[in-house]
Structures are given as structure tokens and as C-alpha cells.
CSV table of C-alpha atoms and ligand atoms in Angstrom, one decimal:
chain,number,residue,atom,x,y,z
Q,1063,MET,CA,0.0,0.0,0.0
Q,1064,SER,CA,1.6,3.2,-1.2
Q,1065,LEU,CA,1.0,6.9,-0.7
Q,1066,GLN,CA,0.3,7.0,-4.5
Q,1067,ARG,CA,-2.4,4.4,-4.1
Q,1068,ALA,CA,-3.9,6.4,-1.2
Q,1069,ARG,CA,-3.9,9.5,-3.3
Q,1070,ASP,CA,-5.5,7.7,-6.3
Q,1071,LEU,CA,-8.3,6.4,-3.9
Q,1072,ASP,CA,-8.8,9.9,-2.6
Q,1073,ARG,CA,-9.1,11.3,-6.2
Q,1074,SER,CA,-11.8,8.9,-7.1
Q,1075,ASP,CA,-13.6,9.2,-3.8
Q,1076,PRO,CA,-17.2,10.5,-4.3
Q,1077,LEU,CA,-17.3,11.7,-0.7
Q,1078,GLY,CA,-13.9,13.5,-0.9
Q,1079,GLU,CA,-15.3,16.9,-1.3
Q,1080,LEU,CA,-17.2,16.8,2.0
Q,1081,ARG,CA,-14.0,16.9,4.0
Q,1082,GLY,CA,-13.6,20.6,3.3
Q,1083,GLN,CA,-16.8,21.3,5.2
Q,1084,TYR,CA,-15.2,20.2,8.4
Q,1085,ASP,CA,-12.9,22.3,10.5
Q,1086,ILE,CA,-9.9,20.1,11.2
Q,1087,PRO,CA,-6.4,21.8,11.8
Q,1088,SER,CA,-4.3,21.3,8.7
Q,1089,GLY,CA,-1.7,18.7,9.1
Q,1090,THR,CA,-3.7,16.8,11.7
Q,1091,VAL,CA,-4.8,13.2,11.0
Q,1092,TYR,CA,-8.0,12.8,13.0
Q,1093,LEU,CA,-8.8,9.2,13.7
Q,1094,ASP,CA,-10.8,9.8,16.9
Q,1095,GLY,CA,-14.2,10.8,15.4
Q,1096,ASN,CA,-15.6,7.7,17.1
Q,1097,SER,CA,-15.1,9.4,20.4
Q,1098,LEU,CA,-15.6,13.1,19.5
Q,1099,GLY,CA,-16.6,14.0,15.9
Q,1100,ALA,CA,-14.9,16.9,14.3
Q,1101,PRO,CA,-17.0,20.1,13.9
Q,1102,LEU,CA,-18.6,21.3,10.7
Q,1103,ARG,CA,-17.5,24.8,9.6
Q,1104,SER,CA,-21.1,25.8,9.6
Q,1105,ILE,CA,-21.6,25.4,13.4
Q,1106,PRO,CA,-20.2,28.7,14.7
Q,1107,GLY,CA,-22.4,30.7,12.4
Q,1108,ARG,CA,-25.5,28.6,13.2
Q,1109,LEU,CA,-24.8,29.0,16.9
Q,1110,ALA,CA,-24.3,32.7,16.6
Q,1111,GLU,CA,-27.6,32.9,14.8
Q,1112,VAL,CA,-29.3,31.0,17.7
Q,1113,VAL,CA,-27.7,33.2,20.3
Q,1114,SER,CA,-28.2,36.6,18.5
Q,1115,GLY,CA,-31.3,35.9,16.4
Q,1116,GLN,CA,-33.3,33.6,18.7
Q,1117,TRP,CA,-32.1,34.0,22.3
Q,1118,ALA,CA,-31.3,37.7,22.2
Q,1119,GLY,CA,-33.7,38.6,19.4
Q,1120,ARG,CA,-36.8,36.8,20.6
Q,1121,LEU,CA,-36.0,36.1,24.3
Q,1122,ILE,CA,-38.6,33.9,26.0
Q,1123,ARG,CA,-40.7,33.9,22.7
Q,1124,ALA,CA,-38.0,31.7,21.2
Q,1125,TRP,CA,-39.3,28.7,23.2
Q,1126,PRO,CA,-42.6,28.3,21.4
Q,1127,GLU,CA,-41.2,29.7,18.2
Q,1128,HIS,CA,-38.0,27.7,17.8
Q,1129,TRP,CA,-37.1,25.5,20.7
Q,1130,TRP,CA,-39.9,23.6,22.5
Q,1131,ASP,CA,-40.4,21.1,19.7
Q,1132,ALA,CA,-36.7,20.8,18.8
Q,1133,PRO,CA,-36.2,17.4,20.7
Q,1134,VAL,CA,-38.8,15.8,18.5
Q,1135,ARG,CA,-37.9,17.7,15.3
Q,1136,VAL,CA,-34.2,16.9,15.6
Q,1137,GLY,CA,-35.2,13.3,16.4
Q,1138,GLU,CA,-37.0,13.1,13.1
Q,1139,ARG,CA,-33.8,14.0,11.4
Q,1140,ILE,CA,-31.9,11.1,13.1
Q,1141,ALA,CA,-34.7,8.6,12.4
Q,1142,PRO,CA,-33.8,7.9,8.8
Q,1143,LEU,CA,-30.2,7.1,9.8
Q,1144,VAL,CA,-31.4,4.4,12.2
Q,1145,GLY,CA,-34.2,3.0,10.0
Q,1146,ALA,CA,-37.0,4.5,12.0
Q,1147,ALA,CA,-40.3,5.8,10.6
Q,1148,PRO,CA,-41.5,9.2,12.0
Q,1149,GLY,CA,-42.7,9.6,15.6
Q,1150,GLN,CA,-40.3,7.2,17.3
Q,1151,VAL,CA,-37.1,9.2,18.0
Q,1152,VAL,CA,-36.6,12.0,20.5
Q,1153,VAL,CA,-33.4,13.8,21.3
Q,1154,GLY,CA,-32.3,14.9,24.8
Q,1155,ASP,CA,-30.2,14.1,27.9
Q,1156,SER,CA,-27.2,11.8,27.7
Q,1157,THR,CA,-27.0,8.2,26.6
Q,1158,THR,CA,-26.4,7.3,30.3
Q,1159,VAL,CA,-29.6,9.0,31.3
Q,1160,ASN,CA,-31.5,7.5,28.4
Q,1161,LEU,CA,-30.2,4.1,29.2
Q,1162,PHE,CA,-31.6,4.5,32.7
Q,1163,LYS,CA,-35.0,5.6,31.5
Q,1164,SER,CA,-35.2,2.8,28.9
Q,1165,ILE,CA,-33.8,0.0,31.1
Q,1166,ILE,CA,-36.4,0.8,33.8
Q,1167,ALA,CA,-39.2,1.2,31.2
Q,1168,GLY,CA,-38.1,-2.2,29.6
Q,1169,LEU,CA,-38.0,-3.9,33.0
Q,1170,ARG,CA,-41.5,-2.5,33.8
Q,1171,ILE,CA,-42.8,-3.9,30.5
Q,1172,GLY,CA,-41.2,-7.3,31.4
Q,1173,ALA,CA,-42.7,-7.2,34.9
Q,1174,GLY,CA,-46.1,-6.9,33.2
Q,1175,ARG,CA,-45.3,-10.2,31.4
Q,1176,GLY,CA,-44.3,-11.8,34.6
Q,1177,ARG,CA,-40.5,-11.6,34.0
Q,1178,SER,CA,-37.7,-9.8,35.9
Q,1179,GLU,CA,-34.3,-10.8,34.5
Q,1180,LEU,CA,-32.1,-8.2,32.8
Q,1181,ALA,CA,-29.7,-9.8,30.2
Q,1182,VAL,CA,-26.6,-7.6,29.5
Q,1183,LEU,CA,-24.9,-9.0,26.4
Q,1184,GLY,CA,-21.2,-8.8,25.4
Q,1185,ASP,CA,-18.5,-6.5,26.6
Q,1186,ALA,CA,-20.9,-3.5,27.3
Q,1187,PHE,CA,-19.5,0.0,27.6
Q,1188,PRO,CA,-19.0,0.8,31.3
Q,1189,THR,CA,-21.8,3.3,31.6
Q,1190,ASP,CA,-24.2,0.6,30.2
Q,1191,ARG,CA,-23.1,-1.9,32.9
Q,1192,TYR,CA,-23.1,0.6,35.7
Q,1193,ILE,CA,-26.6,1.8,34.9
Q,1194,ALA,CA,-27.8,-1.7,34.3
Q,1195,VAL,CA,-26.6,-2.8,37.7
Q,1196,SER,CA,-28.2,0.2,39.5
Q,1197,ALA,CA,-31.5,-0.1,37.6
Q,1198,ALA,CA,-31.7,-3.8,38.2
Q,1199,ARG,CA,-31.1,-3.1,41.9
Q,1200,MET,CA,-34.0,-0.7,41.9
Q,1201,MET,CA,-36.2,-3.2,40.2
Q,1202,ASP,CA,-35.0,-6.3,42.1
Q,1203,SER,CA,-34.0,-7.8,38.8
Q,1204,PRO,CA,-31.3,-10.5,38.5
Q,1205,ILE,CA,-28.7,-9.6,35.9
Q,1206,THR,CA,-27.7,-12.4,33.5
Q,1207,THR,CA,-25.7,-12.7,30.3
Q,1208,GLU,CA,-28.0,-15.0,28.5
Q,1209,ILE,CA,-31.5,-14.7,27.0
Q,1210,THR,CA,-34.0,-17.2,28.4
Q,1211,GLU,CA,-37.7,-17.5,28.9
Q,1212,ARG,CA,-37.2,-15.5,32.2
Q,1213,THR,CA,-35.6,-12.5,30.5
Q,1214,ALA,CA,-37.6,-9.3,30.7
Q,1215,LEU,CA,-35.1,-7.0,28.9
Q,1216,VAL,CA,-32.0,-7.6,26.8
Q,1217,LEU,CA,-29.4,-4.8,26.6
Q,1218,ALA,CA,-26.9,-5.1,23.8
Q,1219,GLY,CA,-24.4,-2.8,22.2
Q,1220,HIS,CA,-24.4,-2.7,18.4
Q,1221,VAL,CA,-20.7,-2.0,17.8
Q,1222,ASP,CA,-18.2,-2.9,20.5
Q,1223,TYR,CA,-16.4,0.2,21.6
Q,1224,ARG,CA,-13.1,-1.6,22.2
Q,1225,THR,CA,-12.8,-4.1,19.4
Q,1226,GLY,CA,-15.1,-2.4,16.8
Q,1227,VAL,CA,-16.9,-5.7,16.2
Q,1228,ILE,CA,-20.5,-5.4,14.9
Q,1229,ALA,CA,-22.9,-7.5,16.9
Q,1230,ASP,CA,-25.4,-9.7,15.0
Q,1231,PHE,CA,-28.2,-7.2,15.2
Q,1232,ALA,CA,-30.8,-9.3,13.4
Q,1233,ALA,CA,-30.1,-12.6,15.2
Q,1234,ILE,CA,-29.9,-11.0,18.7
Q,1235,THR,CA,-33.1,-9.1,18.2
Q,1236,GLU,CA,-34.9,-12.2,16.9
Q,1237,GLN,CA,-33.6,-14.3,19.8
Q,1238,ALA,CA,-34.8,-11.7,22.3
Q,1239,HIS,CA,-38.2,-11.6,20.7
Q,1240,ASP,CA,-38.5,-15.4,20.4
Q,1241,ALA,CA,-37.9,-15.5,24.1
Q,1242,GLY,CA,-40.6,-12.9,24.7
Q,1243,ALA,CA,-38.2,-10.3,25.9
Q,1244,VAL,CA,-37.9,-6.6,25.1
Q,1245,ILE,CA,-34.7,-5.6,23.3
Q,1246,LEU,CA,-32.8,-2.3,24.0
Q,1247,TRP,CA,-29.9,-1.5,21.6
Q,1248,ASP,CA,-27.0,0.9,22.4
Q,1249,LEU,CA,-26.2,2.5,19.0
Q,1250,CYS,CA,-23.5,4.9,20.2
Q,1251,HIS,CA,-20.9,3.5,17.8
Q,1252,SER,CA,-23.2,2.7,14.9
Q,1253,VAL,CA,-25.4,5.8,14.5
Q,1254,GLY,CA,-24.0,7.8,11.6
Q,1255,ALA,CA,-21.5,5.0,11.0
Q,1256,LEU,CA,-23.5,2.2,9.4
Q,1257,PRO,CA,-27.1,1.5,8.3
Q,1258,VAL,CA,-29.2,0.5,11.3
Q,1259,GLU,CA,-32.6,-1.0,10.6
Q,1260,LEU,CA,-34.7,-0.6,13.8
Q,1261,ASP,CA,-38.1,-0.8,12.3
Q,1262,ALA,CA,-37.2,-3.6,9.8
Q,1263,HIS,CA,-36.2,-5.8,12.8
Q,1264,ALA,CA,-39.1,-4.6,15.0
Q,1265,VAL,CA,-36.6,-3.4,17.6
Q,1266,ASP,CA,-38.4,-2.2,20.8
Q,1267,LEU,CA,-36.0,0.4,22.3
Q,1268,ALA,CA,-32.7,2.0,21.4
Q,1269,VAL,CA,-30.4,4.8,22.6
Q,1270,GLY,CA,-27.4,6.4,21.1
Q,1271,CYS,CA,-25.1,9.4,21.3
Q,1272,THR,CA,-24.6,12.1,18.7
Q,1273,TYR,CA,-21.2,13.5,19.5
Q,1274,LYS,CA,-19.3,10.7,17.7
Q,1275,PHE,CA,-20.1,10.0,14.1
Q,1276,LEU,CA,-22.8,12.6,13.9
Q,1277,SER,CA,-20.4,15.4,15.0
Q,1278,GLY,CA,-23.0,17.0,17.3
Q,1279,GLY,CA,-20.4,18.5,19.5
Q,1280,PRO,CA,-18.9,17.7,23.0
Q,1281,GLY,CA,-21.7,16.6,25.2
Q,1282,ALA,CA,-24.3,16.8,22.4
Q,1283,PRO,CA,-27.7,15.4,23.5
Q,1284,ALA,CA,-28.3,11.7,23.0
Q,1285,PHE,CA,-31.5,10.1,21.5
Q,1286,VAL,CA,-34.0,7.5,22.4
Q,1287,TYR,CA,-36.0,5.4,20.0
Q,1288,VAL,CA,-39.2,3.9,21.3
Q,1289,ALA,CA,-41.1,1.7,18.7
Q,1290,SER,CA,-44.6,3.0,18.1
Q,1291,ALA,CA,-46.1,-0.3,19.2
Q,1292,LEU,CA,-44.5,0.0,22.6
Q,1293,GLN,CA,-45.0,3.7,23.3
Q,1294,ALA,CA,-48.2,3.4,25.3
Q,1295,ASP,CA,-46.3,1.0,27.7
Q,1296,TYR,CA,-43.1,3.0,27.9
Q,1297,ASP,CA,-43.3,4.0,31.5
Q,1298,GLN,CA,-40.0,5.7,32.2
Q,1299,PRO,CA,-38.9,6.8,35.7
Q,1300,LEU,CA,-37.7,10.4,35.0
Q,1301,THR,CA,-41.2,11.9,35.0
Q,1302,GLY,CA,-40.1,15.4,34.4
Q,1303,TRP,CA,-42.5,18.1,33.3
Q,1304,THR,CA,-41.3,18.2,29.6
Q,1305,GLY,CA,-42.5,14.7,29.1
Q,1306,HIS,CA,-45.9,15.6,30.5
Q,1307,ALA,CA,-49.0,15.4,28.2
Q,1308,ASP,CA,-49.7,19.1,28.9
Q,1309,PRO,CA,-46.6,20.7,30.5
Q,1310,PHE,CA,-48.0,24.2,30.8
Q,1311,ALA,CA,-51.2,23.0,32.5
Q,1312,MET,CA,-48.9,22.6,35.6
Q,1313,THR,CA,-51.1,19.9,36.9
Q,1314,GLU,CA,-50.7,18.2,40.3
Q,1315,ASP,CA,-50.1,14.8,38.9
Q,1316,TYR,CA,-47.9,13.5,36.1
Q,1317,GLN,CA,-49.5,12.3,33.0
Q,1318,ALA,CA,-47.1,11.0,30.3
Q,1319,ALA,CA,-47.3,12.6,26.8
Q,1320,GLU,CA,-48.6,10.6,23.9
Q,1321,GLY,CA,-45.9,9.1,21.7
Q,1322,VAL,CA,-42.1,9.3,22.0
Q,1323,ALA,CA,-42.2,12.7,23.7
Q,1324,ARG,CA,-42.9,10.9,26.9
Q,1325,ALA,CA,-39.2,10.0,26.9
Q,1326,ARG,CA,-38.4,13.6,27.6
Q,1327,ALA,CA,-37.5,14.6,31.1
Q,1328,GLY,CA,-36.4,18.2,31.8
Q,1329,THR,CA,-35.5,21.3,29.8
Q,1330,PRO,CA,-33.2,20.4,27.0
Q,1331,ASP,CA,-29.8,22.1,26.5
Q,1332,MET,CA,-30.8,24.1,23.4
Q,1333,LEU,CA,-27.4,25.3,22.3
Q,1334,SER,CA,-26.1,21.8,22.0
Q,1335,MET,CA,-29.4,20.6,20.5
Q,1336,LEU,CA,-29.2,23.2,17.8
Q,1337,ALA,CA,-25.5,22.6,17.1
Q,1338,LEU,CA,-26.5,19.0,16.5
Q,1339,ASP,CA,-29.4,20.1,14.3
Q,1340,ALA,CA,-26.8,22.1,12.2
Q,1341,ALA,CA,-24.4,19.1,12.1
Q,1342,LEU,CA,-27.2,16.9,10.7
Q,1343,ASP,CA,-27.3,19.0,7.5
Q,1344,ILE,CA,-24.4,17.1,6.1
Q,1345,TRP,CA,-26.7,14.1,5.7
Q,1346,ASP,CA,-28.6,16.0,3.1
Q,1347,GLN,CA,-25.5,15.7,0.9
Q,1348,THR,CA,-24.8,12.0,1.3
Q,1349,SER,CA,-26.3,8.8,2.6
Q,1350,ILE,CA,-25.5,6.4,5.3
Q,1351,VAL,CA,-25.1,3.6,2.7
Q,1352,ASP,CA,-22.4,5.6,0.8
Q,1353,ALA,CA,-20.7,6.6,4.0
Q,1354,ARG,CA,-20.5,3.0,5.2
Q,1355,ALA,CA,-19.2,1.9,1.8
Q,1356,LYS,CA,-16.3,4.4,2.0
Q,1357,ALA,CA,-15.6,3.5,5.7
Q,1358,GLN,CA,-15.3,-0.1,4.8
Q,1359,GLN,CA,-12.8,0.8,2.1
Q,1360,LEU,CA,-10.9,3.0,4.5
Q,1361,THR,CA,-10.7,0.6,7.3
Q,1362,GLN,CA,-9.6,-2.2,5.0
Q,1363,PHE,CA,-7.0,0.1,3.4
Q,1364,PHE,CA,-5.6,0.8,6.9
Q,1365,VAL,CA,-5.6,-2.8,7.8
Q,1366,ASP,CA,-3.8,-3.7,4.6
Q,1367,CYS,CA,-1.2,-1.0,5.5
Q,1368,VAL,CA,-0.5,-2.5,8.9
Q,1369,GLU,CA,-0.9,-6.1,7.9
Q,1370,ASP,CA,2.8,-7.0,8.4
Q,1371,LEU,CA,3.3,-5.1,11.6
Q,1372,PRO,CA,3.5,-6.9,15.0
Q,1373,VAL,CA,-0.1,-5.9,16.0
Q,1374,THR,CA,-3.4,-7.9,16.2
Q,1375,VAL,CA,-6.3,-6.5,14.3
Q,1376,LEU,CA,-9.3,-7.1,16.6
Q,1377,ALA,CA,-12.0,-7.1,13.9
Q,1378,PRO,CA,-10.3,-8.7,10.9
Q,1379,ASP,CA,-13.5,-9.4,9.0
Q,1380,PRO,CA,-14.6,-6.2,7.1
Q,1381,ALA,CA,-18.2,-7.3,7.1
Q,1382,THR,CA,-18.4,-7.3,10.9
Q,1383,ARG,CA,-16.0,-4.4,11.5
Q,1384,GLY,CA,-17.5,-1.0,12.5
Q,1385,ASN,CA,-15.9,2.2,11.3
Q,1386,GLN,CA,-12.9,1.7,13.5
Q,1387,VAL,CA,-9.8,-0.4,13.6
Q,1388,SER,CA,-8.5,-1.6,16.9
Q,1389,LEU,CA,-5.0,-2.9,17.2
Q,1390,ARG,CA,-3.8,-4.9,20.1
Q,1391,HIS,CA,-0.2,-4.2,21.1
Q,1392,PRO,CA,1.5,-4.3,24.6
Q,1393,ASP,CA,2.7,-0.7,24.1
Q,1394,ALA,CA,-0.5,0.6,22.7
Q,1395,LYS,CA,-0.7,3.4,25.2
Q,1396,ASP,CA,2.7,4.7,24.4
Q,1397,LEU,CA,2.2,4.3,20.6
Q,1398,ILE,CA,-1.0,6.4,20.8
Q,1399,ALA,CA,0.9,9.1,22.8
Q,1400,ARG,CA,3.7,9.1,20.3
Q,1401,LEU,CA,1.4,9.3,17.3
Q,1402,ALA,CA,-0.3,12.3,19.0
Q,1403,GLU,CA,3.0,14.1,19.2
Q,1404,GLN,CA,2.9,14.0,15.4
Q,1405,ASP,CA,-0.7,15.2,15.3
Q,1406,ILE,CA,-2.0,11.8,14.4
Q,1407,LEU,CA,-4.9,11.3,16.8
Q,1408,GLY,CA,-6.3,7.9,17.7
Q,1409,ASP,CA,-7.0,6.7,21.3
Q,1410,PHE,CA,-6.0,4.1,23.8
Q,1411,ARG,CA,-8.4,1.8,25.5
Q,1412,THR,CA,-7.3,-0.3,28.4
Q,1413,PRO,CA,-5.5,-2.6,28.6
Q,1414,ASP,CA,-3.7,-2.8,25.3
Q,1415,ILE,CA,-5.8,-1.4,22.5
Q,1416,ALA,CA,-4.8,1.3,20.1
Q,1417,ARG,CA,-8.1,2.5,18.5
Q,1418,PHE,CA,-8.5,4.4,15.2
Q,1419,GLY,CA,-11.8,5.7,14.1
Q,1420,PHE,CA,-12.5,6.4,10.4
Q,1421,GLN,CA,-15.3,8.9,9.9
Q,1422,PRO,CA,-15.6,8.6,6.1
Q,1423,LEU,CA,-17.0,12.1,5.7
Q,1424,TYR,CA,-13.7,13.7,6.6
Q,1425,VAL,CA,-11.0,11.0,6.8
Q,1426,SER,CA,-9.0,10.4,3.7
Q,1427,PHE,CA,-7.1,7.5,2.4
Q,1428,GLU,CA,-4.0,9.6,2.7
Q,1429,ASP,CA,-4.8,10.1,6.4
Q,1430,ALA,CA,-5.0,6.3,6.8
Q,1431,TRP,CA,-1.7,5.9,5.0
Q,1432,ARG,CA,0.0,8.5,7.1
Q,1433,ALA,CA,-1.2,7.0,10.3
Q,1434,ALA,CA,-0.1,3.5,9.3
Q,1435,SER,CA,3.3,4.8,8.1
Q,1436,ALA,CA,3.9,6.6,11.4
Q,1437,LEU,CA,2.9,3.5,13.3
Q,1438,ARG,CA,5.3,1.5,11.2
Q,1439,ALA,CA,8.2,3.9,11.9
Q,1440,LEU,CA,7.4,3.8,15.7
Q,1441,LEU,CA,7.3,0.0,15.7
Q,1442,SER,CA,10.6,-0.3,13.9
Q,1443,THR,CA,12.5,1.8,16.4
A,1960,LIG,C1,-21.4,2.3,23.8
A,1960,LIG,C2,-21.5,3.6,24.6
A,1960,LIG,N1,-22.5,3.8,25.4
A,1960,LIG,C3,-22.6,5.0,26.1
A,1960,LIG,C4,-21.5,5.9,26.0
A,1960,LIG,C5,-21.5,7.2,26.8
A,1960,LIG,O1,-22.6,7.7,27.3
A,1960,LIG,P1,-22.6,9.2,27.8
A,1960,LIG,O2,-22.7,10.0,26.5
A,1960,LIG,O3,-23.8,9.3,28.6
A,1960,LIG,O4,-21.4,9.5,28.5
A,1960,LIG,C6,-20.4,5.7,25.2
A,1960,LIG,C7,-19.3,6.6,25.1
A,1960,LIG,O5,-19.0,7.4,25.9
A,1960,LIG,C8,-20.4,4.5,24.5
A,1960,LIG,O6,-19.4,4.2,23.7
A,1961,LIG,N1,-17.9,10.6,26.0
A,1961,LIG,C1,-16.6,10.8,26.2
A,1961,LIG,C2,-16.1,11.9,27.0
A,1961,LIG,O1,-17.0,12.7,27.6
A,1961,LIG,C3,-14.7,12.1,27.1
A,1961,LIG,C4,-13.9,11.2,26.4
A,1961,LIG,C5,-14.3,10.2,25.7
A,1961,LIG,C6,-15.7,10.0,25.6
A,1961,LIG,C7,-16.2,8.8,24.8
A,1961,LIG,O2,-17.1,9.0,24.1
A,1961,LIG,C8,-15.6,7.5,25.0
A,1961,LIG,C9,-16.3,6.6,24.0
A,1961,LIG,N2,-17.7,6.3,24.3
A,1961,LIG,C10,-15.6,5.3,23.8
A,1961,LIG,O3,-16.0,4.6,22.9
A,1961,LIG,O4,-14.6,5.0,24.4
């Protein structure tokens, strides 16, 4: 794999022109967009307009005019990326908080079916496990790692944050349903990275974050998907006023809103919400199918470049590899630090994983080649 080959691939890349719309310091190779997506150049202007035009210009009137419905409106823009028909996705809070809401809601649905177990599959991201343990404690639910006829809720991650391996979405969803359980998917590393088909697989619940492949910004609000069929039964524990059927009636008792809006809790962070809204514009210029196709080419190119190095590729099969390449090496931490000294940014995940994210809308084949060459140089010294 040569620099020439990388440049040829960049020249014939139909998504290549999108890169210029992102604000990435020149000379930096950014392979950590699976942790924090790079910003679009349009964001500062859009935020300035929200602050000056809406906040300053309209003051409190901006809530009904621009802001109140934003969680649902922005959710509708994420919906096509996760294969959801309208009315099922709402944006707000963090993934952690949305996991809490949805785990409790799922366990409550399971309790109605006479079940209590919570199955947590695979090597879940820490926040998923921590919240699962706490929610299970509140619900007196045993935690298991297998789906059985006693399972109330299955929590599974779509793409493993460490290895980058894509879980068998269809098979796991089907297994959960065959067992009579509710399924909850964590889409943090798949939303905006690869096509997700929530409706097609009749998924019940999903959550995901928007600051990785969607470039929503640091701490951008997460989203929740609640399948239409389940919404009436989605009894989530954070019964804040914005999820109320009639928030401004200020009634004594809580009554959940109809539809997915019942997954809302408190006042959303509007600046972050609208930065995300602006970031989603890029999807008007491309599709998740095209993005995934390029990401597969990119990750394979990178894997081919490092093939003869003394590292282990943790997701060798391109079909089940997310948009990241994780390399196992005993000095992974040091390697990542030394790459960073050259403005080549990946990240380290304990205990020995060097992780490189390939956001195809702004990462080039030349970036992949430069990162691999720098790694080669480090490993030969
Ligand atoms: C799979 C997964 N779930 C959840 C999170 C994080 O949730 P939060 O945004 O609430 O910190 C991450 C990343 O931080 C993640 O990779
Ligand atoms: N959410 C993060 C943060 O607030 C700081 C640093 C990193 C993150 C991450 O997103 C970590 C990420 N979920 C991971 O896959 O490791």
C-alpha cells in the first residue's frame, strides 16, 4: 500500500469533497471521530444565529417559536439514519440517562409479562453496565448474560467500543423476541457510521449518542427510540415536566405525553441541541449507505497497510467491523501518545488497544496511509 495508491483512492472518492466542510487543523490526521466527531465549519455561524437571532432577538418567545419542539424535530432527522419511521425518536439528555430511562421502562414492561431478569450481552461500555446494575437493583432484577424465557429485557451494544466488532443485530433481536423479551440496543458506535434497521427488525428500544459519528459537539444530546407499538407502555422513571402530556397545565399529577415525547425529562440544552441540528445537515448531501461503503474501504486500506506489523487486528472481517480499527499491542498506550506528538490522533483503550476511528465524511485514504506509516516507523525503532 503506497502513498500513491492512497492519493488515487482519494481522487476517485465521491465523498472526498465533503471533507472541506469540516474544521480540522491542517496537518492533523484525525482518527478519533468515534469518540468526538470533528466540527462542521457551519456550526459557529449557526450557533451565533441561535444566540443573537433567537435568544437575544426573541428572548422567551423563542421557546414556542423555535425551541420547544426541537427534541422531536431533531429526532425526526436522526430517524432515517437508524431506519425508524417518524414519531419514534426524541433527542435529549445523555446516553447514560436515556439508558436509565429505557432500562427501567423495559423492565417494567417485562414485569407486566411476569418476568424480571435483565440480560446484558457482550462487553458492554462501562456506563451501560453501571446503569444496568443500578436499575436492576431498583427493580429487584437479577442480571444475566443469557437470553432465556425468564428474560424481561435484553441490553446489547451494536458496535463494541473496544474491538469495533459489529454484533449480529438481526439474530440477537430475533432471539430476544423469540424468548418474549424486550430488546434495547445501544447505538453509540453505529449511528451515523453504518445503516441501522430498527423498524425492519421490529426493535423495541434504542439509545445512542450524537457526538461521535454525527459530530453534534462535545456533550451533544443523545437520543431515544421507542417503537410505536411500545410507546403506550413506555413507563419511564424520570417523569419530568417536559415529558408531560400538557406541560404548561402545571397539573398536580404526572400524565405522560402521547408518543415518544414521553421519553423527555427536563428542559433540554438548546445550544447543544441546535448545534446537533446544524451538524445533521451534512446528511442532506450523502447517505449512510455511501458513508458506510467508504468507511469499509478506508478501514480495509488501513488494515492492509498495517498487515505486516506486529499488531493484532481485533476485527479482521470487514463485514463485521465497524468504522474503527482496533489494534492490540502491549505498548498501545505509548504508541498512541507518540502518534499524538505527530498530530495523528487515535485513542488508547485499556488494557492494550490502540483504537483508530474512520469517519468517512472527513477522513481520507492519505490520512489512513500517514497513520499507518507513522505506526510502522514507531514499531521499527
Ligand atoms: C457504547 C457507549 N454507550 C454509552 C456511552 C456514553 O454515554 P454518555 O454520553 O452518557 O457519556 C459511550 C461513550 O462514551 C459508548 O461508547
Ligand atoms: N464521552 C466521552 C467523553 O465525555 C470524554 C472522552 C471520551 C468519551 C467517549 O465518548 C468515549 C467513547 N464512548 C468510547 O468509545 O470510548
